[in-house]
Tab-separated table of C-alpha atoms in Angstrom:
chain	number	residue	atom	x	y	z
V	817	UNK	CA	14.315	14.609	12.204
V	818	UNK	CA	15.386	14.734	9.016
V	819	UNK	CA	17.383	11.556	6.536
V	820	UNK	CA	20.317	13.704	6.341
V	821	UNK	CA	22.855	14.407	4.082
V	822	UNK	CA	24.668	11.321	3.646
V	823	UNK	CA	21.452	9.518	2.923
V	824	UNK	CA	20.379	12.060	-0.182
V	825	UNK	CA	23.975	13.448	-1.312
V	826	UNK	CA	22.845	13.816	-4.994
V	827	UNK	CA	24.395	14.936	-7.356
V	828	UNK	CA	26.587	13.267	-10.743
V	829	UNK	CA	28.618	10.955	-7.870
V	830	UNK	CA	25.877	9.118	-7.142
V	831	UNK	CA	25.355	7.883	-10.762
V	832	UNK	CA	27.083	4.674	-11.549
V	833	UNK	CA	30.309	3.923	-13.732
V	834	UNK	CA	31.674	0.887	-15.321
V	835	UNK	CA	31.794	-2.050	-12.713
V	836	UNK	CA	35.026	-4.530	-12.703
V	837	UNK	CA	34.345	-7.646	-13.891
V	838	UNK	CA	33.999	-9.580	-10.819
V	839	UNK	CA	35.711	-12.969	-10.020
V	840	UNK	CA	34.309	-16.363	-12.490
V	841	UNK	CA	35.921	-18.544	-10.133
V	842	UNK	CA	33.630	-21.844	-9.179
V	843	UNK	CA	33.688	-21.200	-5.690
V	844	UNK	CA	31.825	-17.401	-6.638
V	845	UNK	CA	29.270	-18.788	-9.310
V	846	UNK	CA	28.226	-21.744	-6.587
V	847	UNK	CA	28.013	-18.715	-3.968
V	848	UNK	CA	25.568	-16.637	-6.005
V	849	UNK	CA	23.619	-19.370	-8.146
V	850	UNK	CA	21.038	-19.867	-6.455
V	851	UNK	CA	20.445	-15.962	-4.730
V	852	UNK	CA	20.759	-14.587	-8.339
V	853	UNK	CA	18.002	-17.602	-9.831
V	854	UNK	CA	15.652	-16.565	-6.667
V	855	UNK	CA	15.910	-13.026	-7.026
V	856	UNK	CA	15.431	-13.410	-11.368
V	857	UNK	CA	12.185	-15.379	-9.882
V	858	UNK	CA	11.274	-12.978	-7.577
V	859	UNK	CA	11.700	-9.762	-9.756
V	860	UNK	CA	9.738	-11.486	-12.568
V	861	UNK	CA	6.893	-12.712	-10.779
V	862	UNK	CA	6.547	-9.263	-9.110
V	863	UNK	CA	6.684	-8.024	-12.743
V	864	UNK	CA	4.333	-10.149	-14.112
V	865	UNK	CA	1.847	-9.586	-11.828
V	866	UNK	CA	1.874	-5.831	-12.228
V	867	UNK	CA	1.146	-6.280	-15.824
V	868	UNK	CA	-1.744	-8.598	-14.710
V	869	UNK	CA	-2.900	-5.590	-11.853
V	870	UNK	CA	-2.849	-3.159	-15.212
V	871	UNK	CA	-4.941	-5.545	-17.479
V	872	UNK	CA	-6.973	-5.516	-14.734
V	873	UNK	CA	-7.639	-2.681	-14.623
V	874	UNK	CA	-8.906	-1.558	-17.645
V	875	UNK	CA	-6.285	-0.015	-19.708
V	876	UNK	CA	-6.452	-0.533	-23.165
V	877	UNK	CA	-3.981	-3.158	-24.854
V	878	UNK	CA	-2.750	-5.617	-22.983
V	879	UNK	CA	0.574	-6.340	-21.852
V	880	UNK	CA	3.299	-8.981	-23.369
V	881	UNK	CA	4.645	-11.171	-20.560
V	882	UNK	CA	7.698	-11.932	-22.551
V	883	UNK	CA	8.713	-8.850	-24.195
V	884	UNK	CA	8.419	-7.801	-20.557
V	885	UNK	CA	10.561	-10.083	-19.228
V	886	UNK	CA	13.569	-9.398	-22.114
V	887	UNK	CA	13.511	-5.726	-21.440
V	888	UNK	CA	13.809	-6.178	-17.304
V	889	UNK	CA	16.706	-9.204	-18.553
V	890	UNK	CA	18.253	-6.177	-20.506
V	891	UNK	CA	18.060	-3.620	-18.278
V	892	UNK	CA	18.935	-5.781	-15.580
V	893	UNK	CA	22.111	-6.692	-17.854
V	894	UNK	CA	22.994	-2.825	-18.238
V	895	UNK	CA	22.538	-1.879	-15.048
V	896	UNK	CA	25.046	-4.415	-13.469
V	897	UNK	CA	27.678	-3.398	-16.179
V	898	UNK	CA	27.507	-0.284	-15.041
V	899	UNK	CA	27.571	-0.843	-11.192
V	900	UNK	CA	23.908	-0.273	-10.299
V	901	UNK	CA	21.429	-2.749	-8.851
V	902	UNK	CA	18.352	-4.702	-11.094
V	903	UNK	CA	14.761	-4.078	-10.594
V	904	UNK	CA	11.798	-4.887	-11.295
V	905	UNK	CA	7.888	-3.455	-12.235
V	906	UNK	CA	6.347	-2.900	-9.070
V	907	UNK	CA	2.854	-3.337	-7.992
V	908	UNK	CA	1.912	-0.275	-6.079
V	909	UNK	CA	4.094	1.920	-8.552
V	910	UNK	CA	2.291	0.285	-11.874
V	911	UNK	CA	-0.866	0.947	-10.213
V	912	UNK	CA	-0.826	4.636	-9.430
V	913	UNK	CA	0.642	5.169	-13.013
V	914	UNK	CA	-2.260	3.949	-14.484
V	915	UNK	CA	-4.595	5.089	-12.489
V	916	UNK	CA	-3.001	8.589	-13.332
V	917	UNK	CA	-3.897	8.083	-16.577
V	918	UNK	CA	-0.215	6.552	-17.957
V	919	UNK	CA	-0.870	3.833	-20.662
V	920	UNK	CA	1.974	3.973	-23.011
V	921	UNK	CA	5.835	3.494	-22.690
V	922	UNK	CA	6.303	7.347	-22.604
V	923	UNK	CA	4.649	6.874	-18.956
V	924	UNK	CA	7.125	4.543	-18.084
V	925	UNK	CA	10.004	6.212	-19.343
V	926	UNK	CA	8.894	9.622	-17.675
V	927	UNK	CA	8.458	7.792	-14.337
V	928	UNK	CA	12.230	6.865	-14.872
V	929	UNK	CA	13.717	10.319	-15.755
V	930	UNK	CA	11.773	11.720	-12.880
V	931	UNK	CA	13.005	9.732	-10.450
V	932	UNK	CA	16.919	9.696	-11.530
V	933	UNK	CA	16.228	13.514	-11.358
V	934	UNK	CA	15.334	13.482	-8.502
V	935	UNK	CA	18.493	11.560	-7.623
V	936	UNK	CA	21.320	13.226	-9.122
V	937	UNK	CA	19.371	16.504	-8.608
V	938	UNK	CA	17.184	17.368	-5.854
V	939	UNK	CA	18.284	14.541	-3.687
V	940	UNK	CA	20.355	17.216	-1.056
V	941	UNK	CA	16.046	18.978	-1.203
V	942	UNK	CA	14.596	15.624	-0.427
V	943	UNK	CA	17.088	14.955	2.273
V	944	UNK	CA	15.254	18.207	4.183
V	945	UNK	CA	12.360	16.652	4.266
V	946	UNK	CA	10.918	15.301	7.426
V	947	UNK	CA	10.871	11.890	7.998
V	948	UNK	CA	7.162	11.464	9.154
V	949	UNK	CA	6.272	13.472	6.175
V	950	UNK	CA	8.093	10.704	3.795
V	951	UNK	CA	6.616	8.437	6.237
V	952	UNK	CA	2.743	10.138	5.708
V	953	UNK	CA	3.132	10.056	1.711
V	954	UNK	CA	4.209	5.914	1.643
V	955	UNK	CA	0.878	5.500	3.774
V	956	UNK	CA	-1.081	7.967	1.406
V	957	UNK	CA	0.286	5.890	-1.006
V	958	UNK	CA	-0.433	2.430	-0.003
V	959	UNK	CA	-3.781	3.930	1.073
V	960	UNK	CA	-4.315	4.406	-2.183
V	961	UNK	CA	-2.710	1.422	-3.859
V	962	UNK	CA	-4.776	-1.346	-1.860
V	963	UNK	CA	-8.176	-2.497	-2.974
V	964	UNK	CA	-10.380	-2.002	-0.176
V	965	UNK	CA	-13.575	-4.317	-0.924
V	966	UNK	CA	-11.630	-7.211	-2.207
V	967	UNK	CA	-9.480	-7.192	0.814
V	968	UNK	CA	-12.406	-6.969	3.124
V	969	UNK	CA	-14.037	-9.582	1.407
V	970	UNK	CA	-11.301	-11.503	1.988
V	971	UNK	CA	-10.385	-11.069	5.889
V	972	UNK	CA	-14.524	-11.576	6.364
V	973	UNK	CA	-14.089	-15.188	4.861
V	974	UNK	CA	-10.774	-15.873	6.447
V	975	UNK	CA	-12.738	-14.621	9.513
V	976	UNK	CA	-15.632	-17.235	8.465
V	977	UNK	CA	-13.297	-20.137	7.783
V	978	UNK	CA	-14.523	-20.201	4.234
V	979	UNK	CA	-10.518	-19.783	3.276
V	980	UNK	CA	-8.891	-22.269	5.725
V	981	UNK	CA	-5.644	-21.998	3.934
V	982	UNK	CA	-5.759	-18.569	3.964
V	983	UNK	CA	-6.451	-18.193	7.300
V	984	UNK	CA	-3.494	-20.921	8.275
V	985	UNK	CA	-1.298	-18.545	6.319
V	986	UNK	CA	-2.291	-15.890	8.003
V	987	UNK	CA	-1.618	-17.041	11.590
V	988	UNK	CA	1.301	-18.075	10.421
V	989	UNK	CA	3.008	-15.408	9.425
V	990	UNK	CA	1.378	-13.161	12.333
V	991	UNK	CA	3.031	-15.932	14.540
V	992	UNK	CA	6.323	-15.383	13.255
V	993	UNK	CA	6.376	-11.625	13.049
V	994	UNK	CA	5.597	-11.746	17.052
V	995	UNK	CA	8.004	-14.221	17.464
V	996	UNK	CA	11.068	-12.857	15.231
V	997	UNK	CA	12.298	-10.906	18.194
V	998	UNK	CA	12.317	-13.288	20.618
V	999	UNK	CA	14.263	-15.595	18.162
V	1000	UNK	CA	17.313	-12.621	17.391
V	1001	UNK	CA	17.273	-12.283	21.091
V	1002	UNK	CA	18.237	-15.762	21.089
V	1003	UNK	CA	20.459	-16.149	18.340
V	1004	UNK	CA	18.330	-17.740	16.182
């Protein structure tokens, strides 16, 4: 089983164009406040802490939290004017670029050219590719992306009680991913 065609059309359609300016009316902004001011949160804590994962780690420099944040702002900014979607620096992907030796912008920037190549360009190739095949590279990936000691270390004292909170939060959100499907059964 493949993701199909529609899923990976490629090609220069899939690029975006100049959005209409949506609606300013009060009713709108009070709609999409407080979604926009959690997702700005979100995106820039995710952010931040990538830098902090890459500082980390080793590579040389270090990172500047708000330069950071004006570029995603911008880019954010562009990319709505133009119909796409904002992101944000992501953990697992800021890892594996550094530990594949990327340390300067170029890195960055050839990360991004890749991928919207492989969008408007081999997207129809990508949409032959199994699906437990994508599936068996995001594991590879995570494999790779997750510090195994650290995380060990940490389930053995969450195991030990030596991180009550931890553990709390733990069996708390194990409690409600077992019980999510009971409550959309329900209507909740």
């Amino acid at each position: 089983m493949t993701a199909g065609d529609v899923t990976f059309a490629g090609g220069f359609a899939v690029l975006p164009r100049l959005a209409a300016m949506p609606d300013f009316s009060l009713e709108t902004l009070q709609l999409v406040v407080v979604p926009a001011f959690s997702i700005a949160l979100i995106s820039s804590l995710e952010m931040l802490l990538a830098q902090r994962v890459v500082d980390d780690t080793g590579v040389p420099g270090k990172t500047d939290p708000d330069a950071s944040i004006a570029a995603m702002a911008g880019g954010n900014a562009i990319s709505a004017a133009l119909g796409g979607f904002g992101g944000c620096g992501l953990i697992p992907q800021t890892l594996l670029n550094s530990q594949a030796g990327g340390q300067k912008r170029l890195s960055a920037a050839a990360y991004a050219i890749a991928m919207a190549s492989f969008v408007v360009f081999a997207a129809p190739l990508v949409g032959e590719v199994p699906l437990a095949a994508l599936a068996g590279v995001m594991i590879t990936v995570g494999a790779a992306t997750v510090q195994w000691v650290p995380t060990a270390s940490a389930i053995k004292d969450i195991f030990e009680l030596k991180r009550l909170p931890a553990a709390a939060a733990l069996l708390t959100a194990t409690a409600v991913c077992f019980e999510m499907p009971a409550w959309q059964q329900r209507g909740l």
